[in-house]
Short mmCIF file of C-alpha atoms and ligand atoms in Angstrom, two decimals:
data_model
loop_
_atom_site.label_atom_id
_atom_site.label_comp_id
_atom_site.label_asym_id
_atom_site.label_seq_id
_atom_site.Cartn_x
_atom_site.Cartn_y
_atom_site.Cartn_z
CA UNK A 1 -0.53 1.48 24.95
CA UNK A 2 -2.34 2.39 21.66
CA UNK A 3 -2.91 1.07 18.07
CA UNK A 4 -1.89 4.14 15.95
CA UNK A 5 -3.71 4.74 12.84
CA UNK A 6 -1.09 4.01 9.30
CA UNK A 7 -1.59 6.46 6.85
CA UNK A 8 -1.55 4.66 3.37
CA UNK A 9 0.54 5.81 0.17
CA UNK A 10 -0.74 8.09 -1.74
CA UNK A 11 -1.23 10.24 1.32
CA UNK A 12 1.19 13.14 0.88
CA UNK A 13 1.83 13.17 4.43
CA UNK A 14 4.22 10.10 3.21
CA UNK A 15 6.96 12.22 1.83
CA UNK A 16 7.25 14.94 4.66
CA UNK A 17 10.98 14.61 5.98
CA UNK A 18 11.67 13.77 9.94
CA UNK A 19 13.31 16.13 12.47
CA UNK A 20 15.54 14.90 14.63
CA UNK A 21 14.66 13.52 18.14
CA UNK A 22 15.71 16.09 20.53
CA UNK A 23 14.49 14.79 24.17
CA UNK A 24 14.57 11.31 25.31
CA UNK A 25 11.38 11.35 27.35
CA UNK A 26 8.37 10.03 28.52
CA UNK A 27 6.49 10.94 25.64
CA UNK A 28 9.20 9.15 23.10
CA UNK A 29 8.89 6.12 25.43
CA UNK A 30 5.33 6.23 24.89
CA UNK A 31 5.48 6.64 20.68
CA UNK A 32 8.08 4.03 20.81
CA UNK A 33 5.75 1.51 23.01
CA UNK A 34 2.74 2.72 20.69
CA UNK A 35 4.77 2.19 17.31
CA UNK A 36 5.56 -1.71 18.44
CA UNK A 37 2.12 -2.49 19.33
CA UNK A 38 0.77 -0.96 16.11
CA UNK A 39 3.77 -2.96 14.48
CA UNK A 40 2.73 -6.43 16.10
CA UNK A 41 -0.88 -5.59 15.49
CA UNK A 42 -0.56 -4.97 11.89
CA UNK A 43 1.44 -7.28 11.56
CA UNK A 44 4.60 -6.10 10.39
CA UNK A 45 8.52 -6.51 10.64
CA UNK A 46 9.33 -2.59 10.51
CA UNK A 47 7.72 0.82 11.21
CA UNK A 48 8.61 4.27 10.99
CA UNK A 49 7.18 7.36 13.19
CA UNK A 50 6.43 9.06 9.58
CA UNK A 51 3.70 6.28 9.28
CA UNK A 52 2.29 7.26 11.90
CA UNK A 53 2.06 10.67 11.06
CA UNK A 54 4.25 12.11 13.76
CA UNK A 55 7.69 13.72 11.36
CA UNK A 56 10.32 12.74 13.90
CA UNK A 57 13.46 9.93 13.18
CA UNK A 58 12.60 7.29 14.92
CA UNK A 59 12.09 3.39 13.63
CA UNK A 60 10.83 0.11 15.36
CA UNK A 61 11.82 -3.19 13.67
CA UNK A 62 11.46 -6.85 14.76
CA UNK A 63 12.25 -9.26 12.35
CA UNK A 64 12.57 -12.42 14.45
CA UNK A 65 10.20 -15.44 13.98
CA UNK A 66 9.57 -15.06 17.61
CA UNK A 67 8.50 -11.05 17.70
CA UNK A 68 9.97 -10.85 20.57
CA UNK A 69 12.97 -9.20 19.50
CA UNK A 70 12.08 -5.27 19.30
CA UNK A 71 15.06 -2.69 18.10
CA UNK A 72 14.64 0.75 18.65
CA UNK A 73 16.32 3.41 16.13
CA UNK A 74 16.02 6.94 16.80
CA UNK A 75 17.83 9.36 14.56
CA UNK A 76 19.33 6.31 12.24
CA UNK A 77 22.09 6.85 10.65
CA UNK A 78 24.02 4.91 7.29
CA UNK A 79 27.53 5.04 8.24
CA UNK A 80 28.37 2.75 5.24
CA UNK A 81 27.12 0.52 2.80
CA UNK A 82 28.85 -2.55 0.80
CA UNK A 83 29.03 -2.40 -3.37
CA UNK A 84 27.64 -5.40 -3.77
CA UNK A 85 23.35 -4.92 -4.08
CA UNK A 86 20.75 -7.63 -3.37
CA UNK A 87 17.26 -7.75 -4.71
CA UNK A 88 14.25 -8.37 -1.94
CA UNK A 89 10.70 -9.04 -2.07
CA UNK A 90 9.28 -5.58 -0.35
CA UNK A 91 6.01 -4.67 1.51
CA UNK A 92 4.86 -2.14 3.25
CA UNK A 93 2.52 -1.35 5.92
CA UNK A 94 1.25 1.96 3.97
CA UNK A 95 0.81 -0.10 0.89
CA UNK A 96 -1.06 -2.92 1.60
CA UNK A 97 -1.24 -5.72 -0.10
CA UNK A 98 1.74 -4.91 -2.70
CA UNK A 99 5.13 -6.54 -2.96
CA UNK A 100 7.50 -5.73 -5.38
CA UNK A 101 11.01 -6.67 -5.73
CA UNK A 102 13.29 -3.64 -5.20
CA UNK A 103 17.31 -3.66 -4.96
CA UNK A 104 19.26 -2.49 -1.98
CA UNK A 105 23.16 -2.68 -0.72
CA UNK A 106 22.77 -6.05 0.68
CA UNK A 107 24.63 -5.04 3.73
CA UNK A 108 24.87 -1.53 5.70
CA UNK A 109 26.49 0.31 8.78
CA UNK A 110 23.82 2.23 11.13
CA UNK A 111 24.85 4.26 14.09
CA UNK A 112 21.19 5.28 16.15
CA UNK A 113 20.05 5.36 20.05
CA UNK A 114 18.07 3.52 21.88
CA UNK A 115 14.99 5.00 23.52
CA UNK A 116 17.24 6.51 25.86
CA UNK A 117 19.67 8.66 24.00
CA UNK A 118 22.46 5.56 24.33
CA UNK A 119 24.30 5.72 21.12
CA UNK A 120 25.30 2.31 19.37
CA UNK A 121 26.11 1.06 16.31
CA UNK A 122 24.89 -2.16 14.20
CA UNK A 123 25.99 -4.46 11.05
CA UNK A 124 23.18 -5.75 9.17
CA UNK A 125 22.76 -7.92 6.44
CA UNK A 126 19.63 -9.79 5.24
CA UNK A 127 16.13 -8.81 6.07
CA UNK A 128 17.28 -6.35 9.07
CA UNK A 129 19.03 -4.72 6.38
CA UNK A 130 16.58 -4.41 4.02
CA UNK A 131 14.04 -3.17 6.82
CA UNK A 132 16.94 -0.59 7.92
CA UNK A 133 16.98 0.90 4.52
CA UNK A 134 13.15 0.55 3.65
CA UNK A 135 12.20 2.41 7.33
CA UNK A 136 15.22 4.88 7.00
CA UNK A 137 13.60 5.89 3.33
CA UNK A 138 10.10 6.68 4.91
CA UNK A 139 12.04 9.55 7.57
CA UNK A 140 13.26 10.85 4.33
CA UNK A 141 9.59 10.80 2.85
CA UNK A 142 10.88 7.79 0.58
CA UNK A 143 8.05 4.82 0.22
CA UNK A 144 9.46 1.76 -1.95
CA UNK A 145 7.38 2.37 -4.51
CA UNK A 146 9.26 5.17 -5.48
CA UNK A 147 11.86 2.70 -6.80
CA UNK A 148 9.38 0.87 -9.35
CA UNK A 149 9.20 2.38 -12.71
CA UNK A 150 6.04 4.95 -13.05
CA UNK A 151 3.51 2.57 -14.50
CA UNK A 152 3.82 0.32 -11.43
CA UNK A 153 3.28 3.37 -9.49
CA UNK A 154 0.29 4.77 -11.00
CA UNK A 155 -1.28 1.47 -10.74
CA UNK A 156 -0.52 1.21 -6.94
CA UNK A 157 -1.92 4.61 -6.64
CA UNK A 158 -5.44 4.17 -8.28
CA UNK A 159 -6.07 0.30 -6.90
CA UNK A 160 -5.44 2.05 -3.13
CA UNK A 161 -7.67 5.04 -3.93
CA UNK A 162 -9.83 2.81 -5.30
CA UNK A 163 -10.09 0.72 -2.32
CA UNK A 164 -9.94 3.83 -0.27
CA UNK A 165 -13.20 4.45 -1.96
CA UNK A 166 -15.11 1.35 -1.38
CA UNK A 167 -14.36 1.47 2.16
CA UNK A 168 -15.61 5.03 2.45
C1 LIG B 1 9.19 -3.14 5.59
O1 LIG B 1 7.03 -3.92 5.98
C2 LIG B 1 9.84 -4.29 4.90
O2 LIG B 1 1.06 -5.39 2.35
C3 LIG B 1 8.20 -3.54 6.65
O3 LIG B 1 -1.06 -6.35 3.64
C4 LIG B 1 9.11 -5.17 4.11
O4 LIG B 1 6.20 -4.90 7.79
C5 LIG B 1 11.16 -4.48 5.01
C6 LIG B 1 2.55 -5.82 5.64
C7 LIG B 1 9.72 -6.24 3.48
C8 LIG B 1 11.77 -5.54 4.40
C9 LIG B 1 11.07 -6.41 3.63
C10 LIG B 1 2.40 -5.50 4.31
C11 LIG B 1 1.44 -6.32 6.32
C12 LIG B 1 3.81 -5.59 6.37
C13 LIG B 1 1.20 -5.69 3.66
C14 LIG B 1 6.06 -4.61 6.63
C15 LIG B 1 0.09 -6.19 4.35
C16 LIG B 1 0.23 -6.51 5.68
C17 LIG B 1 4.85 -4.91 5.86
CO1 LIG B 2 7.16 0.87 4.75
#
């Protein structure tokens, strides 16, 4: 088991888009055990390989009050989303310390597999919803704050460089 280093938005790495999971191995068992502990250690309700720097489709999410509810997406699909949109309070664990409010199909259809290669299929509303779309976005080199008008952005962008900075 291993903390994984998060890369943090701007890095360009960000927007590269996933392959698909091919083998349902050891080693995915591994990322997948490596992903939740960097999750719980952050901590955070969602996590996608791409933040982790490895470009393959695969998601951990636990969004119960518990954390001790881990769901395991590789190669998520949206089979469907509803009309009607909701608006959510978003963070992210590449932009730390950010939350803005961004708007999403409040409910959605995913067909994945589990860690291994079982197909299934979930309904989700409310914040595993949200998370489903937010994590799904970052295998398609999508980070939230791509949905904030370019002001918002730019600020974002300098305060983490900045802080990237003082750290260095
Ligand atoms: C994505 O985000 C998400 O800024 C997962 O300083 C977020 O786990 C889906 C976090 C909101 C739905 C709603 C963020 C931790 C965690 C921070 C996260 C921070 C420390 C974000
Ligand atoms: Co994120």
């Amino acid at each position: 088991m291993a903390v994984l280093t998060i890369l943090r938005y701007p890095d360009p790495r960000l927007h590269q888009l996933a392959k698909p999971v091919e083998k349902f191995d050891e080693r995915l068992r591994t990322l997948v055990s490596d992903m939740a502990e960097t999750m719980y250690a952050a901590p955070g309700v969602g996590l996608a390989a791409t933040q982790v720097d490895v470009h393959e489709r695969l998601i951990v999410i636990d969004v119960s009050d518990t954390k001790d509810k881990l769901q395991v997406f590789v190669n998520p699909e949206i089979l469907g989303a509803s009309d009607d949109a909701k608006v959510y309070e978003e963070g992210c664990l590449s932009v730390p310390g950010f939350y803005e409010e961004v708007e999403r199909p409040d409910r959605v259809r995913v067909r994945a597999c589990d860690e291994h290669g079982k197909a299934f299929e979930v309904d989700a509303d409310g914040l595993l919803a949200v998370c489903l779309q937010h994590e799904i976005d970052h295998l398609n080199g999508r980070v939230f704050v791509q949905y904030l008008s370019r002001l918002k952005q730019s600020r974002i962008r300098s305060k983490l460089l900045k802080s990237e900075r003082e750290v260095a």
